[in-house]
Structures are given as C-alpha cells and as structure tokens.
XYZ file of C-alpha atoms in Angstrom:
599
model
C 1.176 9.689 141.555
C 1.533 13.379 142.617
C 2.712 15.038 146.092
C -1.545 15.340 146.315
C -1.005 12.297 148.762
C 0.839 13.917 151.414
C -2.062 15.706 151.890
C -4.616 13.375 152.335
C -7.444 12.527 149.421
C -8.205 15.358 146.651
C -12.146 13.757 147.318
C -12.321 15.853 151.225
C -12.006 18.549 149.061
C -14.862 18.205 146.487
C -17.614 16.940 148.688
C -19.320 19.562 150.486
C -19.670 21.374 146.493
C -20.884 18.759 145.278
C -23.615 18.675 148.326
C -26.721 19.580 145.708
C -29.391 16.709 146.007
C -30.845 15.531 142.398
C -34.056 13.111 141.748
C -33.023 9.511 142.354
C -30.024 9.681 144.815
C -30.148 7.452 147.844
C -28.545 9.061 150.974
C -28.405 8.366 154.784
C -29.825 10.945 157.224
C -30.203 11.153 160.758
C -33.278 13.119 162.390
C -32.055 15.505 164.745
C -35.020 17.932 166.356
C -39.137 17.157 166.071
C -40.738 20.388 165.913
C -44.424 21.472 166.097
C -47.042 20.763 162.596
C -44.940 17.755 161.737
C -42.060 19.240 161.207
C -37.960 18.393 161.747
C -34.574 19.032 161.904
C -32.854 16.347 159.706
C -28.954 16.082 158.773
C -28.168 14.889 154.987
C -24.898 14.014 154.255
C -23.127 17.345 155.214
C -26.109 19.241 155.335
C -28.407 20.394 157.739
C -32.211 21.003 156.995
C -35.671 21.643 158.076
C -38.446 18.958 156.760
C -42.012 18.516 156.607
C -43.030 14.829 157.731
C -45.862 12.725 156.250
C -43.701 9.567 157.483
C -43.772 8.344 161.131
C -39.885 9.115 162.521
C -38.323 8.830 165.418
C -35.677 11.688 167.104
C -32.621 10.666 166.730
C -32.644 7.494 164.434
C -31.062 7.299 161.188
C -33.255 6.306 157.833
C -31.957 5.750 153.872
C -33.678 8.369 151.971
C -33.968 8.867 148.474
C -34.427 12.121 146.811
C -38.099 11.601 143.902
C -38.328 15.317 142.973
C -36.409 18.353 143.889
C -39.292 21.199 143.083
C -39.407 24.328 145.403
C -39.955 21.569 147.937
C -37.811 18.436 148.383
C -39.726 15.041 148.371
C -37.812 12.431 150.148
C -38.571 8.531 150.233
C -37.603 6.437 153.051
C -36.480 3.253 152.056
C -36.982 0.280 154.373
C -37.268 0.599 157.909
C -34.575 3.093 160.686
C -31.326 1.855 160.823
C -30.579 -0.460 163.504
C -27.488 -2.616 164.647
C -24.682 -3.235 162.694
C -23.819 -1.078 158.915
C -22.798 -4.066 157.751
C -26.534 -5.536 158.210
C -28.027 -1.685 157.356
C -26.101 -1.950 154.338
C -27.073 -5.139 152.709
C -30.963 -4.463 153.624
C -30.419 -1.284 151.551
C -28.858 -3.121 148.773
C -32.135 -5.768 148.906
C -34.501 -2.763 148.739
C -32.494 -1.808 145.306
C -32.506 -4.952 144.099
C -28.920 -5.380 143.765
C -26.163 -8.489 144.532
C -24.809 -8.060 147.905
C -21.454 -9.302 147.693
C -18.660 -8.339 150.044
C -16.800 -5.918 147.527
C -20.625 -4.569 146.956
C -21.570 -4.254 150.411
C -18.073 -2.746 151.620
C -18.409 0.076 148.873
C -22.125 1.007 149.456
C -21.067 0.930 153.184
C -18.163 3.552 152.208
C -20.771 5.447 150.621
C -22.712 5.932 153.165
C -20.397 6.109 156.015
C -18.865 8.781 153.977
C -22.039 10.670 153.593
C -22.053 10.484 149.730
C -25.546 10.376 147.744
C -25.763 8.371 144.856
C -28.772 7.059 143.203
C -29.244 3.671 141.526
C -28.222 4.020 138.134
C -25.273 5.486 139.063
C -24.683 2.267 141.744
C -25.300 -0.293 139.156
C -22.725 1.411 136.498
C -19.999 1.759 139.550
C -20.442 -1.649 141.105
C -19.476 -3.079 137.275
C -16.441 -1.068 137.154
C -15.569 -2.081 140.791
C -15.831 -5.850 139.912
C -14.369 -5.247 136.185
C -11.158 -3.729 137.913
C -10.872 -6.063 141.342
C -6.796 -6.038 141.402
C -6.686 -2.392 143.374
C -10.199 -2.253 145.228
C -9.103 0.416 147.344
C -7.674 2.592 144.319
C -10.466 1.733 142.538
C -13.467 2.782 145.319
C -12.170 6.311 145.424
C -12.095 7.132 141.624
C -16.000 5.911 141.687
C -16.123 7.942 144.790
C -15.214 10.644 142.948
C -16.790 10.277 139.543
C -19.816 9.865 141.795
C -19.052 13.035 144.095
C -18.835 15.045 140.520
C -21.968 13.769 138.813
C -18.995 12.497 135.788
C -20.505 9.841 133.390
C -20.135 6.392 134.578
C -18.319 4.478 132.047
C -15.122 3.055 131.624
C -13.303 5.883 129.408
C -13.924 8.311 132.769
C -12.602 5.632 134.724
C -9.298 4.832 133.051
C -8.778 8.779 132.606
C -8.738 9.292 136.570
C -6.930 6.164 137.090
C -3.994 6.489 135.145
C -3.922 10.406 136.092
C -4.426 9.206 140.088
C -1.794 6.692 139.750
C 1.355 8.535 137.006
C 2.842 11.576 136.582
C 2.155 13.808 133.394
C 6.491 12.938 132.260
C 6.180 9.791 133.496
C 3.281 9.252 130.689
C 5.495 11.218 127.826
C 8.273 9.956 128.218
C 7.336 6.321 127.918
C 5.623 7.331 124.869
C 8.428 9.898 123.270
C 10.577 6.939 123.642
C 8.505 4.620 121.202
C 8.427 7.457 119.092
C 12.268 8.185 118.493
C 12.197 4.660 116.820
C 9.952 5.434 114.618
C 9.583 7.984 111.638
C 6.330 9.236 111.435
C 5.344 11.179 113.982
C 8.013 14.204 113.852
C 5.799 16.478 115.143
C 4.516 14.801 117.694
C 7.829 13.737 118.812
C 8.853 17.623 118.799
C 6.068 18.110 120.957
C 6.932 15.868 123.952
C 10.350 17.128 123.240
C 9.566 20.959 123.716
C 7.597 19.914 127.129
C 10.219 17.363 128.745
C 13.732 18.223 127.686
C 15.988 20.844 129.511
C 17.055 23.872 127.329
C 20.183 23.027 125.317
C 22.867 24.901 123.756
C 24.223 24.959 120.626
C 26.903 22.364 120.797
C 24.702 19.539 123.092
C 21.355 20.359 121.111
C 23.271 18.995 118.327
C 24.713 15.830 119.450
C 21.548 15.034 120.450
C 19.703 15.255 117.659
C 22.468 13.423 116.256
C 22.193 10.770 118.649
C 18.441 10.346 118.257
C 18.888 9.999 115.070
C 21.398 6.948 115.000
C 19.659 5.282 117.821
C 16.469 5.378 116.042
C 17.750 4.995 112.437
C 16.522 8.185 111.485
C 18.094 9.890 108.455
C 17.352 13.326 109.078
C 19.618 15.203 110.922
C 22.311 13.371 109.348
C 20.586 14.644 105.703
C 19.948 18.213 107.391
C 24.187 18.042 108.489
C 25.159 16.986 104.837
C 23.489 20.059 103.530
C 25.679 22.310 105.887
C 28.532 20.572 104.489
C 29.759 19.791 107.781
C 29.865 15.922 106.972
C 31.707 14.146 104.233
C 29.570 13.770 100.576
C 31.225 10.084 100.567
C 30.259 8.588 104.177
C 27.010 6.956 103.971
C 24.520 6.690 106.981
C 25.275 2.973 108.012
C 28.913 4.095 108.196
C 27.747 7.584 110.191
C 25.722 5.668 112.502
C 28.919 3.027 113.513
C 31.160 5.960 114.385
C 28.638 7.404 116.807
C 28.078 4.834 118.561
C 30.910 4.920 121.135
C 29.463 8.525 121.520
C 26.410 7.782 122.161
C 27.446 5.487 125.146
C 29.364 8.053 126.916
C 26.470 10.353 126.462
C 24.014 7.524 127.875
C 26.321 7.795 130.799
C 26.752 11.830 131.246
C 22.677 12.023 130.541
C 22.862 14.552 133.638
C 25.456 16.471 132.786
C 25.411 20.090 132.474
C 26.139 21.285 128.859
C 29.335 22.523 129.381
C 30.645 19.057 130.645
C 29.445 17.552 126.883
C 31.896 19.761 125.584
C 34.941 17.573 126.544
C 33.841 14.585 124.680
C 35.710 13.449 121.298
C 33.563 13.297 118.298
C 33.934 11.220 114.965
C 34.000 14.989 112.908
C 35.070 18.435 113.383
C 32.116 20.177 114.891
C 31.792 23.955 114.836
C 28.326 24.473 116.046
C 27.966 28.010 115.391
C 28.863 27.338 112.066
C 26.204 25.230 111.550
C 23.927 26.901 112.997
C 24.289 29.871 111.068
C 24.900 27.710 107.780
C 21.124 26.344 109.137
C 19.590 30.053 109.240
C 21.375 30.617 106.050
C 19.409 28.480 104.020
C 16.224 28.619 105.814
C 16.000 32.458 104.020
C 17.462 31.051 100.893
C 14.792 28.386 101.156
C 13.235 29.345 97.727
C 15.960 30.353 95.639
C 17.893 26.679 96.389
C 15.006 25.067 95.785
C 14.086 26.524 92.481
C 18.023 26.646 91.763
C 18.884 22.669 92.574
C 15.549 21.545 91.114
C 16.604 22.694 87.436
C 19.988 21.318 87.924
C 18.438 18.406 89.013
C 16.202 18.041 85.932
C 18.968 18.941 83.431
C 21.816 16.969 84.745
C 20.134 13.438 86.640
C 20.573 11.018 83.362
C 23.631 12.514 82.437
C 25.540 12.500 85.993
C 23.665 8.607 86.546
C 24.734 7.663 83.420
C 28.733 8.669 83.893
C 28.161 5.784 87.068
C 26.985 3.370 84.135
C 29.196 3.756 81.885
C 32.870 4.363 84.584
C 33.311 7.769 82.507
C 32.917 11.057 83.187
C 31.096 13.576 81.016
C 32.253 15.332 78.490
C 34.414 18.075 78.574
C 31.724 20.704 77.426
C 29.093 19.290 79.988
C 31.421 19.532 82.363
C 31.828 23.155 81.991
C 27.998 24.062 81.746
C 27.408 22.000 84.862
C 30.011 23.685 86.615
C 29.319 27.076 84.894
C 24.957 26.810 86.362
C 26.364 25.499 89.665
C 28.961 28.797 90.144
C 26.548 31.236 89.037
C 23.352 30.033 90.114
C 23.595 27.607 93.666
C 27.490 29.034 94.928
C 25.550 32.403 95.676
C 22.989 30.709 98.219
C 25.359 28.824 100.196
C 27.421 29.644 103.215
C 31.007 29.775 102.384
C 31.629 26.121 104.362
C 28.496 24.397 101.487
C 30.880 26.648 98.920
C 33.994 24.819 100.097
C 32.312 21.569 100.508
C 30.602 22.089 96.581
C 34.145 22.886 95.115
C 35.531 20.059 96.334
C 33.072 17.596 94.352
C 33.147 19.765 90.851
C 35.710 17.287 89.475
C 35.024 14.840 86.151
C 35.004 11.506 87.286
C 31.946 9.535 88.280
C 32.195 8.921 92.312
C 32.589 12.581 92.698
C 29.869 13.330 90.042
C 27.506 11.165 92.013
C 28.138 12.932 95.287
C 27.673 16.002 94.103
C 24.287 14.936 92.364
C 22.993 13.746 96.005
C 24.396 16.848 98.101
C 22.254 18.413 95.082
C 18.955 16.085 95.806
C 19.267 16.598 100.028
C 19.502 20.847 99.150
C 16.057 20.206 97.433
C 14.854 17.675 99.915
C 11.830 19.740 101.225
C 12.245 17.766 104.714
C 15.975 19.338 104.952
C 14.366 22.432 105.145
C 11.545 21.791 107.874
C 14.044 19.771 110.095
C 16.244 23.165 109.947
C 13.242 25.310 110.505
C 11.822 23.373 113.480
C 15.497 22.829 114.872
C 16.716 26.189 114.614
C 13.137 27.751 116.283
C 13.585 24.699 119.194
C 17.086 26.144 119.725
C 16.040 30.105 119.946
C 13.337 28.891 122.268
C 16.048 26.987 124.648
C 18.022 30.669 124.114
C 15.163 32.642 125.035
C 14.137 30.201 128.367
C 17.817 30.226 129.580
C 18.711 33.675 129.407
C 14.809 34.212 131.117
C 14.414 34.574 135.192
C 12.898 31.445 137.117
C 9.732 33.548 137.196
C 9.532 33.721 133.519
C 10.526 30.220 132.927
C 8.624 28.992 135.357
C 4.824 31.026 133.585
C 6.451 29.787 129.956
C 6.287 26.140 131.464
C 2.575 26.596 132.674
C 1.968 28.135 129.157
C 3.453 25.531 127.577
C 1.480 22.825 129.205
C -1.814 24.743 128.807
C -1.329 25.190 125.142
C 0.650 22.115 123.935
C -1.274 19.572 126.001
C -4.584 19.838 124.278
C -6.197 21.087 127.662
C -8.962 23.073 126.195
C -9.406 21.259 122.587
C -12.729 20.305 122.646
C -13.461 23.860 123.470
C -11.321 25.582 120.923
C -12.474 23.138 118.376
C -16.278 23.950 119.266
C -15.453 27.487 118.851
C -13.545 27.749 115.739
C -10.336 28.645 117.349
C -7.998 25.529 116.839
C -4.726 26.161 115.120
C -4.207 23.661 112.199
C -0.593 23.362 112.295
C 0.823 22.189 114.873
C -2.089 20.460 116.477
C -2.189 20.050 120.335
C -1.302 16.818 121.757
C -3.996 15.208 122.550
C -5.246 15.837 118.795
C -1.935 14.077 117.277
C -2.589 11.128 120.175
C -6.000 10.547 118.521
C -5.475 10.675 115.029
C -1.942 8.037 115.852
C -4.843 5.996 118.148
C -7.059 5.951 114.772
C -4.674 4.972 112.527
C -2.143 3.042 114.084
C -1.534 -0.908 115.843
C 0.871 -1.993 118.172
C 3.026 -0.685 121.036
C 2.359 3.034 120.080
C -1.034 3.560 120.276
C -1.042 1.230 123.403
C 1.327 4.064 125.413
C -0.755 6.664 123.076
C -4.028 5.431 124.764
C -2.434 5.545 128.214
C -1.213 9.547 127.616
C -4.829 10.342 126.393
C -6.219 8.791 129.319
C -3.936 10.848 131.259
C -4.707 14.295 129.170
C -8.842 13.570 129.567
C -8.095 13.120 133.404
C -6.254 16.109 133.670
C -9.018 17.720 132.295
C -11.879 16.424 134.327
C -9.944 17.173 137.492
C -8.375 20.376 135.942
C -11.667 22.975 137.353
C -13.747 22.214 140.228
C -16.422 25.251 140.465
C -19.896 26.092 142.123
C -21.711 29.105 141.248
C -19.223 31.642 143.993
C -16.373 29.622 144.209
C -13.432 27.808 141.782
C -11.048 25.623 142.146
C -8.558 25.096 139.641
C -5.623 21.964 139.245
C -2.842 21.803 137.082
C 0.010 19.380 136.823
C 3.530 20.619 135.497
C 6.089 18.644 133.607
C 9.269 19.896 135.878
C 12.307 18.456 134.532
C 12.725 21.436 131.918
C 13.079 23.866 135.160
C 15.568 21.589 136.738
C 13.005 19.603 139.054
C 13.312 15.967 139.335
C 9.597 15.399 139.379
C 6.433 17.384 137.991
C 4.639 19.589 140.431
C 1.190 20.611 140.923
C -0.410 23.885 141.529
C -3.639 24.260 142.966
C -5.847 27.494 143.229
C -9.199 28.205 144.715
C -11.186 30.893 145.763
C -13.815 33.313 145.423
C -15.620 33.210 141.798
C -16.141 36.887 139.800
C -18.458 37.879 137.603
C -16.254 37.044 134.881
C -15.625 33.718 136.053
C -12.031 33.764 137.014
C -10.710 33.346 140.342
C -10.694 36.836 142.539
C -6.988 37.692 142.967
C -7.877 39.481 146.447
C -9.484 36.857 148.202
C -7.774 33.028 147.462
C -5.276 30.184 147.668
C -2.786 28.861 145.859
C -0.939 25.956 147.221
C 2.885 24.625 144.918
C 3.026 20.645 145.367
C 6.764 20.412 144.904
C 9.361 17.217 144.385
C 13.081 19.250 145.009
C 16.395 17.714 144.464
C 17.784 18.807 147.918
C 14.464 19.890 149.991
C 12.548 16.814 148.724
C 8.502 16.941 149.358
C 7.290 20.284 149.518
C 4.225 22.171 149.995
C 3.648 25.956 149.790
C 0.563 27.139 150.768
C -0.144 30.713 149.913
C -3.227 32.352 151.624
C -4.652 35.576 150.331
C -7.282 37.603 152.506
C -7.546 41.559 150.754
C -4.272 41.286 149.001
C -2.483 40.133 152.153
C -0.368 37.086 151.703
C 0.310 34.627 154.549
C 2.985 31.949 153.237
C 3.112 28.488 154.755
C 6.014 26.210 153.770
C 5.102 22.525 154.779
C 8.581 20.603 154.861
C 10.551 17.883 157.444
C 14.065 20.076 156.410
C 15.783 20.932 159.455
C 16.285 24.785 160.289
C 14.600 25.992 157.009
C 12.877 28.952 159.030
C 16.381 30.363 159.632
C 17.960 29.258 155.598
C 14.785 31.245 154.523
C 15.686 34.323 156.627
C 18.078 36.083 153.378
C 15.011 35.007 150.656
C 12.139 36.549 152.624
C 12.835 40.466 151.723
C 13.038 39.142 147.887
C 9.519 37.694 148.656
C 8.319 41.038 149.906
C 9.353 43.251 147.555
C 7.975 40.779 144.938
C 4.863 40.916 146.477
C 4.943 44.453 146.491
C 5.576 45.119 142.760
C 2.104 43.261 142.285
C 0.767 44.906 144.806
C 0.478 42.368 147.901
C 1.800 42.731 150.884
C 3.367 39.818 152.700
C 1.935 39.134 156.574
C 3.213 36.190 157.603
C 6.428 33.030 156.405
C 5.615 30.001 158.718
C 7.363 26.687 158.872
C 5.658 23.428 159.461
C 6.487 19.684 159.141
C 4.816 17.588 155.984
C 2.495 15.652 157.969
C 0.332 18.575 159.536
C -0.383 19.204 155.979
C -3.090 16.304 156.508
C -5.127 18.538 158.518
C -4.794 21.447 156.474
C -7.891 21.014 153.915
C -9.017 23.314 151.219
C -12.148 25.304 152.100
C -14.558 24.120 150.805
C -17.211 25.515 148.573
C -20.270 25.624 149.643
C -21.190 25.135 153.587
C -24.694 24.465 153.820
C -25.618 24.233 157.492
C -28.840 25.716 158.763
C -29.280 23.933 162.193
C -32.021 26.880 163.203
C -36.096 26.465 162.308
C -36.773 28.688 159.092
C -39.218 26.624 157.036
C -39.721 23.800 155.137
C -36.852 22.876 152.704
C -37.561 18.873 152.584
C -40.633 16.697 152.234
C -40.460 13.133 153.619
C-alpha cells in the first residue's frame, strides 16, 4: 500500500467533485431555513441549496431524499418519515423502504453512507452490498473501495473491485516482481520479461549486466545467453549447457548474497571463464551489423556441409582431404571476414579433420544462424546503452525517464491508443502482453498475471480525477531503478485549461516518498502565479537546518523554469492528516437566490 495512508483516505479528496446529484440516488439532508411561498434552505450531502416544498417539513429535522429527475429543476422524494432517534434505527427503516436485507454488515455500510454524506441510489446499493458480503474477510478495506467506486459513479462489478483492491492494498514492484519472477523460469515470454526488467532493475554496467543475464539464465534453464556467449566465442565450443550451468552455480550464490552491491563490488568475484566484457560487448555490436551477411554466409555452409560433417560423427572419420579444404577454403573467405578477431580465433581453433572438432564447429555454425542469437544481442546490447544513457543522466533526467517509462511501458493509456489507431505493434505495452498470457495460458502465471492487470486497470481508474475547471492527476512510480527502496507517488491537481491539462501557474504537486535514510516523506509543492511554497512533511530531526546548503539549488532551479521560490517549511508526518487536497468543486450557496430543488 502506498505512503497515500499517512495522509489520511484518497476518498476526502474526491467527494465534494463528485457532489453532482443524478436520478435515483438516495441521500440524507437536513432542512436548515423556511422561507416565504413554500420555500427552504436545505443541506445535501456537502451542499447547500434553496428548495421549493410541496411536502410538509419541519426546520431543522433531517429526511432521506431521493433524487426522480434532475431537469432545470430538481425533484426530490422523501422517503419514509424525519429522522428520529438513533442512525442505527434511521438506517434500517431506510433499508425497509428499499426493500433490502438489513443485516449488520448492511446496516453498518448504509449507515457509513450516510453519515458520510455520500448519495447512492438503489441499483448501485444492491450491486455494492453483494460485493461487501462476497468479500467479508476485510470489511473495513472493503467499505471504502465501494465508497469510492460509488463516490466516482465506476461500474459496480467485481473486475472494478479487484482493480482498486489490489492497487489500495500493493505496490506497482511489489506486483512485477512477483510476476517477473515466474517468468525467469519460463521461456516464453522474453519480451515481457524484458519489460518488467527495463521498469524494476537498477542500471548495470557492462561487466554485472552480464553475469546477470548469465545467472538468469542458469537459474531458469534458459539457453540463451549462454547460445548468444558461444557466438562471441567467449565460451568453449566443447562445454555443453548442463556442464555451464554446474560451474555457475557457486556464482550465483555469492551473487544471491551481494544482490545490493554496487557494481563495482561484483567485480571482485571469481568466475568459471575469462571474462572481458568489453570484448563481448563489442563482439555483440559486431555482429548485430553483420546480421545479414552471417546469416546468408552460415546458412549455405550449413546446407552444403550438415550430412557430410554428421556423417564424419557416424562413421569416427573425418572427411576427406579435398572436403576438408573447400570447407575450410568457404569458411576463410566467406564467414572469417564477419567475425571479430576473438570468433576468428575461436573458428581456427575448430578447423581441424577429426569428427569432435568437426561437430563443434558445425554447431558454433548453427547458433551464428540461430535468428534468436541475434535478437537476444539486439535487445541486450539496446538494454545496456539505455543503463549507459540513465547513469551518465542527472537525477532530474532520470527521474522524468522513470515517469516516461511507466507511462509508456505500463499500458496506461491502451485502450485509448488502441481506439485511436496509435498502438505500436512491437513491443506491446504491458498490460497488452498480460492479456494475451491471461488468454492463453493456465497455472501460476496467469494467476500473478491477473493480479498485475488488476493492478494496471486500478492505476488507471484512480490515475485522473477531473470536473469541468479542475484535474487531478495520480501516478505511482516503480523506485528501485533511482535507488529508492520503495515506489513513490506523485500527485497533481489544479486549475483545468482549455486544453485540458493542468495550468502550470496555479496548482499542486505533492512527492509521496519511501527514502533509505529520511524514511516517509511528503513534499508538498504549492503554486499560486508561478510562486512556489515548498512544504517538506517528515519526523527527521533538524532537517530545516540539513536543508539550509540545498535550498539556493532549489531556487535557481526554479528560476530557470521560471518560478520563483517563496517559502521551504518543515513539518512533522502526522500534520499531513490535516492537510487535504482542495477540492474541486465547493458548492455552498447558504443565501436565498431561487429555486434549485423540488421536494
């Protein structure tokens, strides 16, 4: 669950925008002023109006209403009689005017409902009160995702549901990684796997990107990185990959036990082979341009000289003498040009006449035409320039290439870009692959699969929260890639433009933040005409005065964007529980102007 809860409930923030009565919802309202011609002052909910009375009603007495049409005019029905002695009694003679069971878990919601000012109307009761009983084990968890799904007008079934309750109750790594880890034991999902990957891993150099694809590979029995190594030449033709696997494995414990090591500190640890990383990585870019010509080249060597070479392992002889010298002759003048001078080395050493060495160099042949040599060199080679790219950039940088990241890869806006003609085939996001695996699949994976969808489609009913002048916007960041030990949140809100995006002049942006050494930690950023008033919400002692060097960093910052920065307060976590969003739309009118309601 995110740092959302050391602010009190996300719902406080939603329910004043979501304030707009519809036909059918049942509220409680009290009536506060009788004026002249039948008129009155009567509070709904949050909401203050003025309503014409063709119902006898008493000043100051509270009555369930529920809304029949809202024309220019709002007609209101009163349902039952005023509300008298205890809610408990109020509540359950509301529940026998709808017709529904009134059993403790019922009545205690309905009474939350109304206590809490939040209209609902029948169908949308029934539909809740069946989740609340289908998913008794949490009843308090489980009252304020209907709360919300009712607050929000979101469909009342149990796909909604589960979306907001796994999203209320994980984190967005938590989700992946339980997943990714399924994955890495299996084989067919590589691109989903490099997905989660690209979101949840820190950057890695050359030398520890490589043990760990390594390790992944031998842990999950997965051939190819060890294929992709044999076509570098860095590993021996003769060692097969049971044999590969067995002298890693010692490796892969100490690894299991330095998982938090900086890269450097990886270097120190003794490996089964000679390991010259740049080498192969520039062996790796080598025949990614050659791509083509070793294809072409090792596929006619392949068709020429397959019987022959299989039949020297038949018969325990090797070929003849004039075969021998054509083979060698194609391989010198056609593949020894393609290949790195360590494949060259690696080549020569195999060109001899006798059958075990014939039969190695036929495979080191068949993995330089494997097409899925190629791809894992490709998509290895791009993951490592990324990790390049992302270390050598500032925090600010990494930190927007994160957001990006999560925005694109996720699958946030999928539906959207799929409606619109504007999905990219190849590589699909996310929440496409977790689909497709979903449709296809049985077992453990599409079990966790299910859970990270769940988690994706809450995400994305929770992600934008707008009226027609006012947005807000909630995103949750996988954080481990910049170093955090947790994901963290950012929340904006604010004034709506024309365009529909939030006005940069005028509105908030609060960082929901898990650190290593400041722990819990909330920065709320205010902005009122380009003015920025920072508030840092943590129970660190003396942060004002550790902050004092950082704050003309801050300024100038600000400055380069054009802000200016006001104000750099200090304030312990738990004030942070009466520091609400505004909200979105404040519709009080406690003076006489007309008739807005009929009753």
């Amino acid at each position: 669950m995110g740092i959302h809860n050391v602010t009190g409930e996300r719902l406080a923030k939603i329910v004043k925008s979501q304030q707009s009565l519809r036909a059918g919802q049942i509220i409680q309202g009290e009536i506060l002023k009788i004026y002249p011609d039948n008129k009155a002052q009567i509070q709904l909910g949050a909401q203050k109006m003025v309503a014409q009375l063709e119902a006898s009603l008493m000043i100051g007495e509270k009555y369930h209403f529920q809304v029949k049409t809202t024309d220019d005019v709002i007609h209101l029905k009163v349902l039952g009689d005023r509300i008298k002695g205890s809610d408990t009694a109020n509540t359950i003679n509301l529940i026998k005017q709808l017709g529904l069971g009134s059993s403790k878990v019922n009545t205690a919601f309905i009474q939350t409902l109304l206590n809490e000012k939040i209209p609902f109307d029948k169908n949308q009761l029934v539909k809740a009160l069946q989740l609340l009983n289908g998913n008794a084990k949490n009843t308090n968890q489980t009252q304020q995702i209907l709360k919300e799904m009712i607050l929000r007008k979101l469909p009342m079934n149990d796909s909604v549901f589960q979306a907001l309750l796994i999203k209320n109750s994980h984190t967005l790594s938590s989700q992946m990684k339980g997943l990714l880890g399924q994955l890495k034991s299996d084989r067919n999902y590589p691109q989903l796997v490099e997905r989660l990957s690209q979101m949840l891993e820190r950057p890695l150099t050359a030398r520890p990107a490589i043990l760990n694809e390594i390790i992944t590979g031998t842990a999950s029995n997965n051939q190819q990185f060890f294929n992709t190594l044999k076509a570098t030449g860095t590993i021996d033709p003769a060692i097969d990959f049971n044999s590969w696997r067995s002298q890693w494995e010692p490796v892969q414990a100490l690894m299991k036990q330095n998982a938090n090591a900086p890269n450097e500190q990886l270097s120190g640890i003794k490996l089964p082979i000679q390991l010259n990383e740049m080498k192969v990585v520039q062996t790796l870019e080598q025949m990614i341009i050659n791509k083509s010509g070793l294809l072409n080249q090792t596929r006619e060597i392949i068709q020429l000289w397959d019987n022959k070479i299989n039949q020297t392992a038949i018969n325990n002889v090797g070929l003849t003498a004039q075969d021998f010298t054509k083979l060698k002759q194609q391989i010198s003048q056609t593949l020894m040009p393609l290949l790195t001078t360590e494949q060259q080395v690696r080549m020569t050493s195999l060109l001899e006449n006798n059958p075990a060495k014939l039969q190695q160099l036929l495979a080191l042949v068949k993995t330089l035409n494997s097409e899925q040599v190629y791809t894992k060199a490709d998509n290895f080679v791009k993951s490592l320039d990324q990790d390049k790219m992302f270390m050598l950039s500032n925090p600010k940088e990494q930190f927007l290439s994160q957001v990006r990241q999560t925005l694109l890869f996720t699958g946030l806006s999928y539906e959207s870009q799929l409606v619109n003609n504007k999905l990219q085939q190849e590589p699909l996001p996310i929440k496409a692959m977790l689909m497709q695996l979903i449709q296809q699949s049985e077992g453990v994976i599409p079990e966790r699969s299910q859970q990270l969808l769940h988690f994706i489609n809450g995400m994305q009913i929770q992600s934008v929260n707008e009226t027609n002048n006012f947005i807000q916007a909630n995103l949750q960041i996988p954080g481990e890639r910049l170093g955090l030990s947790n994901d963290f949140e950012l929340e904006f809100e604010g004034r709506k433009m024309e365009n529909g995006e939030i006005n940069p002049d005028y509105c908030r942006i609060l960082f929901y933040l898990d650190l290593a050494n400041l722990n819990k930690t909330v920065i709320d950023m205010k902005i009122q005409k380009r003015s920025v008033a920072v508030t840092i919400f943590n129970d660190q002692e003396n942060m004002r005065e550790k902050s004092l060097s950082l704050q003309p960093m801050l300024k100038n910052g600000l400055e380069e964007l054009n802000y200016q920065l006001s104000t750099v307060s200090f304030k312990p976590l738990q004030q942070t529980e009466n520091q609400k969003m505004n909200q979105a739309v404040k519709s009080v009118n406690p003076s006489y102007k007309g008739v807005d309601y009929l009753i």
